[in-house]
Amino acid sequence: MTGTGNISAHQPFPAAATRQLANTQLRANLDRATRTIRAKRERVVDEVPEWEALRLAGAAIKDDVLDRLPELLEQFEAAAVAAGAQVHWARDASEAGHLVTDLVKAAGADEVVKIKSMATQEIGLNEILAAAGIEAIETDLAELIVQLAGDTPSHILVPAIHYNRTQIRDIFARRMPGVDLATLTDDPPALAEAARRHLRQRFLSARVAVSGANFAVAQTGTLVVVESEGNGRMCLTLPPTLISVVGVEKLVPTFQDLEVFLQLLPRSSTGERMNPYTSMWTGVTPGDGPQEVHIVLVDNGRADTLADPVGRQALRCIRCSACLNVCPVYSRVGGHAYGSVYPGPIGAILSPQLTGPHSAANRTLPYASTLCGACFDACPVRIDIPEVLVHLRQQGVDAVRHRPSAERGAMRALSWTMRDRRRYTTALRAARRGSAPLRLVTGRRGTLRRLPWPLNAWTAGRDAPLPAPQSFRDWWLARDAPRSDTATPPRRDTPQPGDGREMPR
């Protein structure tokens, strides 16, 4: 079994999610993995008494970056160039991909080793390089699993979360050259050792490495990568040429600001107090490490996102994936259902803003949520994802406001009905009488699971409750009506003769 396979980016989320829900193995894998990560995160977060203060600090630093982005980008470029790096600017994914391709060709290489990078996935770098005859070799273990399977990642932090270890063993057995099938088991150390042997020669022979960056320090021109395996350190030190693809929002103003994020990120992502490997490099150091360092700064929709006063907070994201691990929707359908490089709650708000609401997947992503708010509570930089989801839903409504809509017509009719008490009461009475035969069918459940067209759009995702047999108003009037054979008792707060209270004079 090779996993779920990627879902087309053109498929709406409801259709893709329905397909994924039928995969019971996927749901079991996701449930086991997200519960484990969530429990680790909760333990290490509870150790930090000032956790909420750290979240506020992280959000404030990121908002400061967004407010001063052009200024900080120029500062970063000047510092990086002064340290020996070459800085390139890319307006979109295509421009960034072809910039990297030209740099690899200039280095005389036909393959590159890659550090796990969401930015390179976002611009489709592997596919652009392949079209130019350049092989991109993923060195992160989970990314390697996905690449060997011919699949795509389904999680920001754990790209192969949708596989269990038996499935991984089968992938290695089929697709990894030189693996010893007689000794390969599904024991995690054995799988890691097989991957290590597979990648070792690639590290030693590679002429070009490609990375992303978790953070970019404007003050010093420094790039930062945090990881758990050490493969990134190999890529950053061995090849003579290093190309880093960095989203413009990854900046932090000063080196001191890293203090906040190097506490927030590992706890929120892997449930660790600190990352096993934190690599920082500033330009070129003669005789040590890569002697040609390129930094490609990518916009790709970020400027448009920045212009939205509500949606811009999505650019605070530090790619920790905490929101995915607590999301009840993601844990049931996985990342492929989102049809996006960025899955889960953050993907539901980031992808439509970066690439536009043109595809069917992007139009439906803001609805891929229950709005429960768990993602906001988990986010280390306090992105109010439910607020942005509602905002994007409203934008979708506004975009089609000029076109006829059955839903809009129904809402106008309901508004007219509810503006007058008599009309509203009459409508409720008619609804109760009309639903009486249906109540005999549904029994105690009191809901309809399927409605005819055009109301079937509602029951495609939820049950429709039948009107109550009695309105609250009728119940209250029946309860409060005085009986004719019973005298109205005196109010208990009114003094009566002989009750010991003085009558007012």
XYZ file of C-alpha atoms in Angstrom, residues 240-502:
263
model
C 30.195 24.260 -2.252
C 27.028 26.087 -3.380
C 24.018 26.793 -1.170
C 20.729 28.253 -2.455
C 18.131 29.297 0.119
C 14.535 30.011 -0.911
C 12.929 32.268 1.691
C 9.459 33.793 1.941
C 9.703 37.517 2.649
C 7.610 37.147 5.822
C 10.271 34.956 7.518
C 12.130 38.047 8.778
C 12.690 38.965 12.382
C 14.173 42.397 13.139
C 17.058 41.500 15.469
C 19.120 38.528 16.551
C 17.672 38.883 20.048
C 14.168 38.198 18.687
C 15.220 34.601 18.012
C 15.123 34.064 21.779
C 11.318 34.153 21.653
C 10.851 31.954 18.585
C 13.417 29.320 19.563
C 11.243 28.702 22.617
C 7.897 28.831 20.813
C 8.715 26.755 17.727
C 10.143 23.474 19.110
C 7.523 23.196 21.841
C 4.673 23.857 19.412
C 5.975 21.638 16.622
C 7.791 18.536 17.891
C 6.965 18.844 21.583
C 10.653 19.363 22.431
C 12.219 21.964 24.700
C 14.723 22.807 21.992
C 15.577 21.535 18.536
C 18.378 18.965 18.301
C 19.915 20.954 15.412
C 19.714 24.729 15.059
C 21.892 25.949 12.178
C 22.680 29.609 11.512
C 24.800 31.045 8.724
C 25.625 34.555 7.609
C 26.973 34.926 4.089
C 30.264 33.225 3.226
C 33.078 32.211 5.573
C 36.319 31.709 3.584
C 37.512 28.104 3.821
C 34.492 26.941 5.831
C 31.229 25.670 4.365
C 29.661 26.784 1.078
C 31.726 29.349 -0.773
C 28.828 30.524 -2.920
C 25.666 31.464 -1.035
C 22.488 32.611 -2.781
C 19.296 33.818 -1.111
C 16.092 33.965 -3.175
C 13.494 36.188 -1.483
C 10.010 35.180 -2.650
C 6.802 37.225 -2.619
C 4.328 34.915 -4.411
C 1.155 36.556 -3.120
C 2.475 37.801 0.199
C 2.194 41.469 -0.748
C -1.500 41.001 -1.578
C -2.040 39.156 1.700
C -0.265 41.920 3.581
C -2.735 44.453 2.160
C -5.684 42.703 3.836
C -6.045 44.097 7.385
C -7.711 40.888 8.634
C -6.049 38.219 6.517
C -2.491 39.522 6.948
C -2.151 37.855 10.347
C -1.718 34.547 8.472
C 1.784 35.816 7.579
C 2.771 35.489 11.253
C 2.840 31.707 10.755
C 6.100 29.997 11.769
C 5.062 26.628 10.234
C 4.899 24.753 13.536
C 1.791 22.699 12.543
C 0.252 22.939 16.037
C -3.066 23.922 14.472
C -3.152 20.734 12.382
C -2.607 18.498 15.392
C -5.626 19.877 17.280
C -7.992 20.250 14.316
C -10.931 17.793 14.330
C -11.300 18.174 10.559
C -7.646 17.543 9.685
C -7.421 14.527 11.999
C -10.164 12.802 10.013
C -9.326 13.655 6.410
C -5.575 14.356 6.396
C -3.643 16.880 4.396
C -4.308 15.711 0.837
C -7.983 16.637 1.074
C -7.008 20.319 1.178
C -5.490 20.182 -2.316
C -2.878 22.652 -1.118
C 0.799 22.754 -0.152
C -0.307 24.124 3.214
C -2.887 21.759 4.756
C -5.017 22.080 7.853
C -6.379 25.263 9.426
C -3.411 27.440 8.419
C -3.691 26.158 4.860
C -7.392 27.008 4.812
C -6.525 30.690 5.303
C -3.048 30.932 3.758
C -3.516 29.136 0.432
C -6.544 31.128 -0.781
C -4.712 34.359 0.010
C -1.369 33.439 -1.556
C -2.659 31.858 -4.750
C -6.139 33.391 -5.027
C -9.638 31.882 -4.774
C -9.703 30.832 -8.431
C -9.457 27.052 -8.063
C -12.320 24.968 -6.707
C -10.096 23.832 -3.835
C -9.244 27.370 -2.749
C -12.865 28.518 -2.931
C -13.973 25.780 -0.543
C -11.000 25.829 1.861
C -12.432 28.557 4.173
C -15.318 26.161 4.858
C -13.009 23.289 5.879
C -13.470 24.083 9.561
C -15.921 23.766 12.426
C -14.797 27.169 13.778
C -14.199 25.477 17.144
C -11.221 27.765 17.897
C -8.800 25.024 18.988
C -6.327 26.225 16.342
C -6.200 29.735 17.828
C -5.598 28.350 21.314
C -2.688 26.222 20.028
C -1.082 28.803 17.729
C 2.207 30.061 19.242
C 1.864 33.438 17.477
C -1.869 33.856 18.165
C -3.200 33.786 14.607
C -6.981 34.053 14.979
C -7.688 31.462 12.302
C -11.481 31.357 12.897
C -11.667 35.125 12.401
C -9.812 34.908 9.094
C -11.929 31.939 7.963
C -15.133 33.923 8.495
C -13.531 36.913 6.761
C -12.629 34.823 3.706
C -16.092 33.280 3.616
C -17.567 36.764 3.529
C -15.231 37.725 0.697
C -16.504 34.731 -1.253
C -20.086 35.887 -0.745
C -19.205 39.457 -1.752
C -17.536 38.208 -4.933
C -20.804 36.713 -6.213
C -23.178 39.284 -4.725
C -24.043 40.634 -8.179
C -25.180 37.203 -9.422
C -28.545 35.563 -8.628
C -28.339 33.176 -5.681
C -30.962 30.828 -4.283
C -29.416 31.189 -0.843
C -29.511 34.986 -1.039
C -33.145 34.861 -2.172
C -34.026 32.589 0.741
C -32.299 34.899 3.203
C -34.172 37.924 1.867
C -37.486 36.082 2.197
C -36.606 35.061 5.743
C -35.625 38.652 6.577
C -38.963 39.922 5.280
C -40.827 37.294 7.306
C -39.000 37.999 10.557
C -39.408 41.781 10.357
C -43.088 41.464 11.254
C -44.245 39.568 14.333
C -47.520 38.418 12.747
C -45.787 37.167 9.602
C -43.219 35.349 11.723
C -45.863 33.689 13.903
C -47.869 32.629 10.876
C -44.788 31.168 9.202
C -43.877 29.162 12.305
C -47.417 27.805 12.589
C -47.402 26.766 8.930
C -43.986 25.105 9.319
C -45.160 23.092 12.329
C -48.272 21.896 10.562
C -46.409 21.091 7.365
C -43.767 19.059 9.190
C -46.194 16.980 11.235
C -46.210 14.020 8.797
C -42.407 14.080 8.690
C -42.270 13.899 12.473
C -44.015 10.536 12.303
C -41.218 9.290 10.030
C -38.257 10.652 11.985
C -39.618 9.749 15.414
C -37.578 10.897 18.387
C -34.643 11.928 16.198
C -36.524 14.949 14.916
C -34.127 15.617 12.034
C -34.049 14.973 8.308
C -30.898 13.493 6.818
C -31.837 14.153 3.175
C -33.829 17.011 1.669
C -34.891 17.322 -2.001
C -33.259 19.773 -4.402
C -32.426 22.622 -3.910
C -32.437 22.125 -0.138
C -30.151 19.101 -0.479
C -27.199 21.523 -0.408
C -27.899 21.921 3.314
C -28.208 18.221 4.161
C -25.109 17.320 2.148
C -23.092 18.303 5.214
C -25.554 18.246 8.126
C -28.971 17.085 9.289
C -31.944 19.454 9.074
C -33.927 19.799 12.331
C -37.708 19.810 12.090
C -39.631 22.712 13.685
C -40.486 22.142 17.346
C -44.041 20.874 17.964
C -44.673 23.956 20.098
C -43.032 27.346 19.930
C -41.511 28.887 23.022
C -44.016 31.736 22.804
C -46.996 29.353 22.805
C -45.497 27.308 25.621
C -44.964 30.440 27.721
C -48.479 31.774 27.138
C -50.014 28.425 28.045
C -47.898 28.192 31.187
C -48.501 31.777 32.330
C -52.241 32.065 31.580
C -54.306 32.467 34.861
C -57.098 29.977 35.506
C -60.625 31.410 35.759
C -61.511 29.396 38.900
C -58.477 30.501 40.838
C -58.213 33.883 42.492
C -55.064 35.743 41.668
C -52.867 35.464 44.781
C -51.440 38.660 46.251
C -47.893 39.560 45.304
C -45.535 38.299 47.973
C -43.556 41.536 48.005
C -46.659 43.596 48.945
C -47.121 44.118 52.715
C -50.432 42.644 53.997
C -52.291 43.474 57.187
C -51.102 41.349 60.060
C -47.955 40.033 58.348
C -45.713 42.062 60.669
C -44.635 44.544 58.031
C -45.533 48.202 58.270
